Every structure is written in structure tokens, then in C-alpha cells.
PDB file of C-alpha atoms in Angstrom:
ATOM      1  CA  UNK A   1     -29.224-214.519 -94.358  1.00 40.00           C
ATOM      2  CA  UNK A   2     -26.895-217.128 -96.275  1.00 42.00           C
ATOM      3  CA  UNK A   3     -22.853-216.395 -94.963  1.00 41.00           C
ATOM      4  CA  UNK A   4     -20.352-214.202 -97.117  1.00 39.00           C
ATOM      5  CA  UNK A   5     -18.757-217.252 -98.203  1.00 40.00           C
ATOM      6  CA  UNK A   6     -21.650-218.850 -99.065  1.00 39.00           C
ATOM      7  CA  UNK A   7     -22.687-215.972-101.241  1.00 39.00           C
ATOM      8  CA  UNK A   8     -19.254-216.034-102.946  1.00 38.00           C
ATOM      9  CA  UNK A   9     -19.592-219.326-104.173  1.00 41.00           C
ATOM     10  CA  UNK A  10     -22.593-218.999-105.600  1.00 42.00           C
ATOM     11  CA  UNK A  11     -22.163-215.207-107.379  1.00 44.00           C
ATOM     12  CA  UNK A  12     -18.545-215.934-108.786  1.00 47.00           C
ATOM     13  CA  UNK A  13     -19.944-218.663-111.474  1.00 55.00           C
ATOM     14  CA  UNK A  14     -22.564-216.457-112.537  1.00 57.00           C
ATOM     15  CA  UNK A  15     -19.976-214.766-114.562  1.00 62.00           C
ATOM     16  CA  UNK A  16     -20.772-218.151-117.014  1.00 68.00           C
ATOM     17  CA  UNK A  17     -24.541-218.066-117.230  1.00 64.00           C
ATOM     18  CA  UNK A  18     -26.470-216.521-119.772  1.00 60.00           C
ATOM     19  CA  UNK A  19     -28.005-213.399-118.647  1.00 62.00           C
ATOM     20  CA  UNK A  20     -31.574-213.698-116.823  1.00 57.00           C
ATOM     21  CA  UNK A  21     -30.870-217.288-116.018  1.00 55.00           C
ATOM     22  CA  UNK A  22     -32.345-217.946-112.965  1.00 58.00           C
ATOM     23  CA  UNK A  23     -30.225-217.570-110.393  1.00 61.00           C
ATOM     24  CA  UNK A  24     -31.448-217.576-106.764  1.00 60.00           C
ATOM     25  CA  UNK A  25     -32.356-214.612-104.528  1.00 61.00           C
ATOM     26  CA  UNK A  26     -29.150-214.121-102.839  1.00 55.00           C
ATOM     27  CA  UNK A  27     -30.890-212.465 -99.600  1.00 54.00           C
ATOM     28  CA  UNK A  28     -33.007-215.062 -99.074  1.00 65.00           C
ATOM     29  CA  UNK A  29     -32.348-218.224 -97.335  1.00 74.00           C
ATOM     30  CA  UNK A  30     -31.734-220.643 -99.601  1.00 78.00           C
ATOM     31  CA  UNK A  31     -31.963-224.709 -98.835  1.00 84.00           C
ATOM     32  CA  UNK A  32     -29.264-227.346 -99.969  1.00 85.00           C
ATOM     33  CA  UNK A  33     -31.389-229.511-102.295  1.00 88.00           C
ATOM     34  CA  UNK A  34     -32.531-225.754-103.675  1.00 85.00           C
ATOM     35  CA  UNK A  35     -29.429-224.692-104.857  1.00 80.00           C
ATOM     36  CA  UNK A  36     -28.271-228.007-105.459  1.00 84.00           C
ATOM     37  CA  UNK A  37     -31.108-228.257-107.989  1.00 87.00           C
ATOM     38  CA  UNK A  38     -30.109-224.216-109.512  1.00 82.00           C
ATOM     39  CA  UNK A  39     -26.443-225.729-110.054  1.00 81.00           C
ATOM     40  CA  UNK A  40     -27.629-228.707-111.218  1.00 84.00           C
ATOM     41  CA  UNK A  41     -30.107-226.967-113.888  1.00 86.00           C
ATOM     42  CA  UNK A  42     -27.375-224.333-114.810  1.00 83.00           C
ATOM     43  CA  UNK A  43     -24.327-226.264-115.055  1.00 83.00           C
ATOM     44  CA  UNK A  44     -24.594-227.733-118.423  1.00 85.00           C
ATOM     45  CA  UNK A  45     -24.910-223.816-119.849  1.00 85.00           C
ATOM     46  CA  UNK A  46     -21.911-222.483-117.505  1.00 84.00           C
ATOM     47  CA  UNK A  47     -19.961-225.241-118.582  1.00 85.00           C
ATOM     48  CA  UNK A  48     -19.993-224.273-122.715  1.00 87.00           C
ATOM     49  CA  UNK A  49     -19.669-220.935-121.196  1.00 87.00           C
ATOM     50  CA  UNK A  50     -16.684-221.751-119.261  1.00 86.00           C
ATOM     51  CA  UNK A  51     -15.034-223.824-122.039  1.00 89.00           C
ATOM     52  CA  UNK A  52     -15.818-220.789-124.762  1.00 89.00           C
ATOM     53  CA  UNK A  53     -13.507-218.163-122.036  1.00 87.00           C
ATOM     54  CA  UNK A  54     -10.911-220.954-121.917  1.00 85.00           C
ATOM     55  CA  UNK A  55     -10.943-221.111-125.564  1.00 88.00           C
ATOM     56  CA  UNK A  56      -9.661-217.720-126.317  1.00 87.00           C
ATOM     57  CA  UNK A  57      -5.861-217.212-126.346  1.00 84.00           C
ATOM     58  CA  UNK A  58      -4.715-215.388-123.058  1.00 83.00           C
ATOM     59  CA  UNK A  59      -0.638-215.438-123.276  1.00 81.00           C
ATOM     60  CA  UNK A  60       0.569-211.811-121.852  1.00 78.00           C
ATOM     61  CA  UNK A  61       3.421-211.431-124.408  1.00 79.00           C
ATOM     62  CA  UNK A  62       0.693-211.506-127.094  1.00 80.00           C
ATOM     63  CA  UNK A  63      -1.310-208.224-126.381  1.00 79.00           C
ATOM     64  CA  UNK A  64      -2.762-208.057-129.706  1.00 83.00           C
ATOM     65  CA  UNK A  65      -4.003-212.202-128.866  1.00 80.00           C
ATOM     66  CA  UNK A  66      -5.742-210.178-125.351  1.00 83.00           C
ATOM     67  CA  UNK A  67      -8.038-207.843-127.129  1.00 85.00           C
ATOM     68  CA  UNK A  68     -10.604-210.688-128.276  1.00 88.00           C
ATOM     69  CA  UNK A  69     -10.514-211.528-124.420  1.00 87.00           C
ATOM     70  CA  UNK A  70     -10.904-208.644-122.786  1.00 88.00           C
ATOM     71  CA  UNK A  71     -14.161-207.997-125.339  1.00 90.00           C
ATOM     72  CA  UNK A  72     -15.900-211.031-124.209  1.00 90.00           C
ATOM     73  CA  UNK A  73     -15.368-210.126-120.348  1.00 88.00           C
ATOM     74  CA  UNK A  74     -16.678-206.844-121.340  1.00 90.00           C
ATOM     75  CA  UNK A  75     -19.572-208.386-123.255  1.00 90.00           C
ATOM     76  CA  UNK A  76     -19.966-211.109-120.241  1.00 88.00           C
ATOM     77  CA  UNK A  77     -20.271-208.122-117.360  1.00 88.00           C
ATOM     78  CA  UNK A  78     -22.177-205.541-119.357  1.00 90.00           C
ATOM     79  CA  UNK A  79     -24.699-208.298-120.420  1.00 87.00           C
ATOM     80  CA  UNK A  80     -25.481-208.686-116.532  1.00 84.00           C
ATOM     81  CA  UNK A  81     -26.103-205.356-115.371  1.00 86.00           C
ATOM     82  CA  UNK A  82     -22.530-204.031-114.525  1.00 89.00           C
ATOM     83  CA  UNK A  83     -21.335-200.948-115.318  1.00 92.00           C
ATOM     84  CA  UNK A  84     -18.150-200.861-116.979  1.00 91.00           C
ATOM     85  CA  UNK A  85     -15.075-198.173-116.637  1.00 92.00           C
ATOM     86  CA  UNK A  86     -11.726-198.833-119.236  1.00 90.00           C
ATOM     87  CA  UNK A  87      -8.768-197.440-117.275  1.00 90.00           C
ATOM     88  CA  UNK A  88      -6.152-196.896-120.068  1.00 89.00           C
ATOM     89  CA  UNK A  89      -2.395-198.250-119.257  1.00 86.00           C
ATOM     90  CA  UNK A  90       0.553-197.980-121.560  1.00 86.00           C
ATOM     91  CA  UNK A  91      -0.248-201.782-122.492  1.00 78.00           C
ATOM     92  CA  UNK A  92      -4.145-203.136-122.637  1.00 78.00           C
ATOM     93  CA  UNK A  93      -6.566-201.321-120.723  1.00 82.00           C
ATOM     94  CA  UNK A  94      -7.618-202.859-116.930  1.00 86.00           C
ATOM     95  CA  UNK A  95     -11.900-203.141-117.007  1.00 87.00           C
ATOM     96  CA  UNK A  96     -13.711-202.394-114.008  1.00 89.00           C
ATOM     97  CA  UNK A  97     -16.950-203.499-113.499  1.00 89.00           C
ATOM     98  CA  UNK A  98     -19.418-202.545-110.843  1.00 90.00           C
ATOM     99  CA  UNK A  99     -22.614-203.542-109.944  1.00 87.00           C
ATOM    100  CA  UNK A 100     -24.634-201.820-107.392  1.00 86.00           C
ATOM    101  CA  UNK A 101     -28.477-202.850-105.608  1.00 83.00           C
ATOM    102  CA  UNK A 102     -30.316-200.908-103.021  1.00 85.00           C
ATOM    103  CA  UNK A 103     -29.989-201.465 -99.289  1.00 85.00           C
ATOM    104  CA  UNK A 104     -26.911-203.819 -99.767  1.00 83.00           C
ATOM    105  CA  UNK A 105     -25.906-205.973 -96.741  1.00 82.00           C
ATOM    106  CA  UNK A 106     -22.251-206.736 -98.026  1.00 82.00           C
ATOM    107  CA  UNK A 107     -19.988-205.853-100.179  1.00 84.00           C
ATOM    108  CA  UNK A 108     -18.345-208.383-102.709  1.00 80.00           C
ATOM    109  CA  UNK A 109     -15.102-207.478-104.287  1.00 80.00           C
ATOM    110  CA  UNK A 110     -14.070-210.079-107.208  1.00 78.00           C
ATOM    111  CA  UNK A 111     -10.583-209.899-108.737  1.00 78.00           C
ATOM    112  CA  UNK A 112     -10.186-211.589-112.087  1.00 77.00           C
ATOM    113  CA  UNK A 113      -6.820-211.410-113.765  1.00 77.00           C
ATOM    114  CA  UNK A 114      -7.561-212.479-117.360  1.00 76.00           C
ATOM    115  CA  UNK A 115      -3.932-212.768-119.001  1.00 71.00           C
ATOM    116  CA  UNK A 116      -2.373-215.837-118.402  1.00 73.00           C
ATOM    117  CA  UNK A 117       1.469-216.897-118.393  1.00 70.00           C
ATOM    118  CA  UNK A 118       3.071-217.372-121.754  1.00 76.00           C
ATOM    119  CA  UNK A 119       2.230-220.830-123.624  1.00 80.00           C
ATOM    120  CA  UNK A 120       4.581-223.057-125.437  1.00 82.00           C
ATOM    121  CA  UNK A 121       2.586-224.967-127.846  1.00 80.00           C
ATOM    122  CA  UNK A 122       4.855-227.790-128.450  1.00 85.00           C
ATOM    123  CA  UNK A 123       5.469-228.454-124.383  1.00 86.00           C
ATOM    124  CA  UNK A 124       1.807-229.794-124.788  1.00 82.00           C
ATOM    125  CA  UNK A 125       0.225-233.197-125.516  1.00 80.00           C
ATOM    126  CA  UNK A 126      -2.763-231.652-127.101  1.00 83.00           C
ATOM    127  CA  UNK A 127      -3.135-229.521-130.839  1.00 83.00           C
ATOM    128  CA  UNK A 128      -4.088-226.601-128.602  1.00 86.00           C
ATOM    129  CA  UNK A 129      -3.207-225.763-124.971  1.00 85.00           C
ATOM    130  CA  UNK A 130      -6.334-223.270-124.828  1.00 85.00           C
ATOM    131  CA  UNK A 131      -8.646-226.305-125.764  1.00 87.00           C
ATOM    132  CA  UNK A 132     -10.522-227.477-122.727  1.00 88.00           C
ATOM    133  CA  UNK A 133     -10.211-231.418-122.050  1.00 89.00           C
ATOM    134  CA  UNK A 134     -11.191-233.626-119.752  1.00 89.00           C
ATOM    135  CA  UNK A 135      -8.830-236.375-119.057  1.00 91.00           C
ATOM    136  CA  UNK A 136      -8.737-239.830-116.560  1.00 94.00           C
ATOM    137  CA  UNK A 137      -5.638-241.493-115.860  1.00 95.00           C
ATOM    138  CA  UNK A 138      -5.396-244.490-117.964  1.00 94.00           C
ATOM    139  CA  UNK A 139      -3.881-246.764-114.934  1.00 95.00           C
ATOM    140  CA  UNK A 140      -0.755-247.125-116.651  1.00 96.00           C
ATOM    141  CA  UNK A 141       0.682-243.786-116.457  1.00 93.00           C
ATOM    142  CA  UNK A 142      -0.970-242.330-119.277  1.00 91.00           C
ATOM    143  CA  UNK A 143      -4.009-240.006-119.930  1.00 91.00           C
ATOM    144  CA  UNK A 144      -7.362-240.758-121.604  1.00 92.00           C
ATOM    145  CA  UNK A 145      -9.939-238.282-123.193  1.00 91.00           C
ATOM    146  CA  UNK A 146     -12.965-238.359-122.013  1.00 92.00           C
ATOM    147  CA  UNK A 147     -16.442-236.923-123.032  1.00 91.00           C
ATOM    148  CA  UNK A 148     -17.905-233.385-121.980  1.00 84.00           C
ATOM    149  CA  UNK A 149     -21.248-234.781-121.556  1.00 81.00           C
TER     150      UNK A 149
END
């Protein structure tokens, strides 16, 4: 049976895959070039996935800016088989989402905080701080773009 950790690192990502992808059998043992060659076939899809959460604004002072947010981690966990509980606050609700299988041999708690710390726009070097870039030191103390692909 593959370790806690082990299972952690592979079920926290999945968050970012379309729903059905294949994802491996968690209870059964799985080899490194196997799940090497999952990642490697799901990456590209987790990726856009990734960049589309990152995308959408997440500054706490906004709460109006959260709402489109919290809707796509509600879309994101319903879409895979959780079950989904709002627990109203004065502010924006907190979503928990729970998943349960027959005979489980562990339990896996996540924590996801989605709000993020208040963004200055103009402290940034980019049009838009929630715009995912990748970027290579230029060698001369400077930063160059470079492609997602």
C-alpha cells in the first residue's frame, strides 16, 4: 500500500484535472515510471487548470472580487464527487467538501485557504499580478518571459 505521503502528493493536484481523468488507483501499488507517465500525461491539462484558479482575483479586502472564486472551487469539488456544505459567516461563506469511499484505510484532511493577501497593482512588473508567468533570470539582474509550452 503506497505511504500517506505518497498518497498526498498525488490526490492534492487532482483538484486541477478534469473530472474522470485517469488518475491511478490509489490502493494499489503503483510503480515510478507508472505514475511518472499519469503526471506526465495529465500535466499539460492541470497546468491550464492551475493557471485558470490563479487567474481569478483573490484579495481578502475585496469580498465581492471572492465570490467568482469560491464558485469555481465549488464547481472544481462538486464536479469530482465531493459533497459540499456552505457554513455561513458574517463575511463569505467557508465550503466544506467531503468525499467518502468504502473500507477506507486513511483519512486525508486537505486545508485550502482560497483568499489571498491584498494586491497592489502598481508594486508589480506585470499588467496583472493574478496573471500566471513564467520567468528566467536574464543573467544580468533582470527577468525574461518565457513560454507555457
Amino acid at each position: 500500500m503506497p505511504s500517506l505521503r505518497r498518497r498526498l502528493l498525488v490526490a492534492a493536484p487532482l483538484l486541477f484535472l478534469a473530472p474522470g481523468a485517469g488518475a491511478p488507483d490509489l490502493a494499489a501499488q503503483q510503480s515510478p515510471d507508472e505514475i511518472r507517465s499519469w503526471v506526465a500525461e495529465a500535466a499539460p491539462e492541470a497546468l491550464d487548470r492551475f493557471r485558470e484558479y490563479l487567474a481569478l482575483p483573490n484579495d481578502a479586502r475585496s469580498p465581492e472580487a471572492l465570490v467568482p472564486l469560491l464558485a469555481w472551487v465549488e464547481d472544481a469539488f462538486s464536479r469530482r464527487g465531493f459533497a459540499l456544505t456552505r457554513l455561513e459567516t458574517p463575511g463569505l461563506p467557508l465550503l466544506v467538501a467531503e468525499r467518502r469511499v468504502a473500507d477506507p484505510s486513511a483519512t486525508v484532511l486537505v486545508y485550502l485557504q482560497a483568499d489571498g493577501q491584498p494586491v497592489d497593482p502598481s508594486a508589480w512588473t506585470q499588467d496583472d499580478p493574478y496573471r500566471a508567468v513564467l520567468r528566467a533570470s536574464d543573467g544580468q539582474g533582470g527577468w525574461q518571459d518565457l513560454p507555457w509550452d
